[in-house]
């Protein structure tokens, strides 16, 4: 089986002002530097205005930086959009794409996510492509069909384990305190890996993160679940102690 190093990613969403972001990121960067060898990579994805200050504050640490979205274009007349080139310039190595909140609030389709991923990868960013079913879809027995279509529709041609990470985030588990059971997570991650194998040559090396109410109390069990290669964490990534505890739960 391929060795897949765990990735613990914090999606700050629309939270935090400059002082909060600097304090949180500097705290985590200091812990990472002090910890020496750890069993996980750690990533923070602050809101756009904080990328430059946070990037500068963590530049000499192993803590990675990512954006929460980007445009499919590199520059031009696109008011309010942020290009992958700008993320790269701010020190980002990653970008979250197709989060369910973007799909819901901004009408992002698989085709839009795919175009963004292609542009991001073209700039040397790793695209964290989010997929996940709603509660109604799961109850109707459509979870696999929905997630399978998202995987197939959102990945650009030529993507591979070095350029893409998948985040499975069941919509009903985001910010609700409800978590999918380890058995459900294992089944879905196995299904996603099988779907990836249809389109990528190195599907066994692709990291598949779980997201949805990951907390220090459930992280160890989830991170030990088959085919789970890390976590995409919302609420608990805003507290250094909680986020660090999720990281150190990785074995
Ligand atoms: P919560 O961890 O707050 O449920 O959010 C998950 C998420 O959406 C991460 O992208």
PDB file of N, CA, C and O in Angstrom, residues 15 24 29 82 85 88-89 105 114 143 154 163 167 193 220 226 229:
ATOM      1  N   UNK A  15     -13.493  33.833   9.110  1.00  0.00           N
ATOM      2  CA  UNK A  15     -13.276  34.097  10.531  1.00  0.00           C
ATOM      3  C   UNK A  15     -11.887  34.662  10.766  1.00  0.00           C
ATOM      4  O   UNK A  15     -10.924  34.206  10.167  1.00  0.00           O
ATOM      5  N   UNK A  24      -2.825  32.881  15.940  1.00  0.00           N
ATOM      6  CA  UNK A  24      -3.110  31.459  15.726  1.00  0.00           C
ATOM      7  C   UNK A  24      -2.018  30.798  14.869  1.00  0.00           C
ATOM      8  O   UNK A  24      -1.475  29.742  15.236  1.00  0.00           O
ATOM      9  N   UNK A  29       2.850  27.481  14.089  1.00  0.00           N
ATOM     10  CA  UNK A  29       4.180  27.398  13.468  1.00  0.00           C
ATOM     11  C   UNK A  29       5.228  27.097  14.532  1.00  0.00           C
ATOM     12  O   UNK A  29       6.128  26.268  14.319  1.00  0.00           O
ATOM     13  N   UNK A  82      -9.813  36.496  -6.995  1.00  0.00           N
ATOM     14  CA  UNK A  82      -8.401  36.348  -6.619  1.00  0.00           C
ATOM     15  C   UNK A  82      -7.818  35.230  -7.476  1.00  0.00           C
ATOM     16  O   UNK A  82      -8.385  34.133  -7.533  1.00  0.00           O
ATOM     17  N   UNK A  85      -2.347  32.823  -9.269  1.00  0.00           N
ATOM     18  CA  UNK A  85      -1.026  33.462  -9.299  1.00  0.00           C
ATOM     19  C   UNK A  85      -0.833  34.346  -8.050  1.00  0.00           C
ATOM     20  O   UNK A  85       0.259  34.406  -7.476  1.00  0.00           O
ATOM     21  N   UNK A  88      -0.156  32.154  -5.046  1.00  0.00           N
ATOM     22  CA  UNK A  88       1.241  31.706  -5.097  1.00  0.00           C
ATOM     23  C   UNK A  88       2.159  32.830  -4.600  1.00  0.00           C
ATOM     24  O   UNK A  88       3.076  32.604  -3.811  1.00  0.00           O
ATOM     25  N   UNK A  89       1.869  34.042  -5.049  1.00  0.00           N
ATOM     26  CA  UNK A  89       2.671  35.207  -4.672  1.00  0.00           C
ATOM     27  C   UNK A  89       2.639  35.448  -3.160  1.00  0.00           C
ATOM     28  O   UNK A  89       3.595  35.937  -2.569  1.00  0.00           O
ATOM     29  N   UNK A 105     -23.400  28.671  -1.945  1.00  0.00           N
ATOM     30  CA  UNK A 105     -23.569  30.131  -1.878  1.00  0.00           C
ATOM     31  C   UNK A 105     -23.235  30.823  -3.191  1.00  0.00           C
ATOM     32  O   UNK A 105     -23.669  31.944  -3.428  1.00  0.00           O
ATOM     33  N   UNK A 114     -13.551  22.378 -11.781  1.00  0.00           N
ATOM     34  CA  UNK A 114     -12.527  21.788 -12.654  1.00  0.00           C
ATOM     35  C   UNK A 114     -11.662  22.871 -13.298  1.00  0.00           C
ATOM     36  O   UNK A 114     -10.429  22.770 -13.343  1.00  0.00           O
ATOM     37  N   UNK A 143     -25.705   8.872  -2.131  1.00  0.00           N
ATOM     38  CA  UNK A 143     -24.399   9.435  -1.730  1.00  0.00           C
ATOM     39  C   UNK A 143     -23.298   9.051  -2.710  1.00  0.00           C
ATOM     40  O   UNK A 143     -22.539   9.911  -3.172  1.00  0.00           O
ATOM     41  N   UNK A 154     -14.988  17.174 -11.412  1.00  0.00           N
ATOM     42  CA  UNK A 154     -14.230  18.303 -10.855  1.00  0.00           C
ATOM     43  C   UNK A 154     -12.724  18.210 -11.069  1.00  0.00           C
ATOM     44  O   UNK A 154     -12.005  19.172 -10.801  1.00  0.00           O
ATOM     45  N   UNK A 163      -0.615  16.826  -7.402  1.00  0.00           N
ATOM     46  CA  UNK A 163      -1.290  18.092  -7.704  1.00  0.00           C
ATOM     47  C   UNK A 163      -2.696  18.192  -7.120  1.00  0.00           C
ATOM     48  O   UNK A 163      -3.277  19.275  -7.094  1.00  0.00           O
ATOM     49  N   UNK A 167     -11.082  16.175  -0.639  1.00  0.00           N
ATOM     50  CA  UNK A 167     -11.647  16.288   0.710  1.00  0.00           C
ATOM     51  C   UNK A 167     -13.097  15.835   0.649  1.00  0.00           C
ATOM     52  O   UNK A 167     -13.913  16.440  -0.067  1.00  0.00           O
ATOM     53  N   UNK A 193     -11.562   6.363  -3.799  1.00  0.00           N
ATOM     54  CA  UNK A 193     -10.273   5.905  -4.338  1.00  0.00           C
ATOM     55  C   UNK A 193     -10.497   5.027  -5.586  1.00  0.00           C
ATOM     56  O   UNK A 193      -9.749   5.115  -6.562  1.00  0.00           O
ATOM     57  N   UNK A 220      -8.716  10.901  16.542  1.00  0.00           N
ATOM     58  CA  UNK A 220      -7.853   9.709  16.524  1.00  0.00           C
ATOM     59  C   UNK A 220      -8.548   8.562  15.795  1.00  0.00           C
ATOM     60  O   UNK A 220      -7.938   7.879  14.957  1.00  0.00           O
ATOM     61  N   UNK A 226      -9.542   3.435   7.597  1.00  0.00           N
ATOM     62  CA  UNK A 226      -8.972   3.061   6.287  1.00  0.00           C
ATOM     63  C   UNK A 226      -9.219   4.143   5.250  1.00  0.00           C
ATOM     64  O   UNK A 226     -10.316   4.700   5.161  1.00  0.00           O
ATOM     65  N   UNK A 229      -6.676  10.070   4.928  1.00  0.00           N
ATOM     66  CA  UNK A 229      -5.291  10.551   4.858  1.00  0.00           C
ATOM     67  C   UNK A 229      -5.136  11.940   5.447  1.00  0.00           C
ATOM     68  O   UNK A 229      -4.208  12.673   5.102  1.00  0.00           O
TER      69      UNK A 229
END
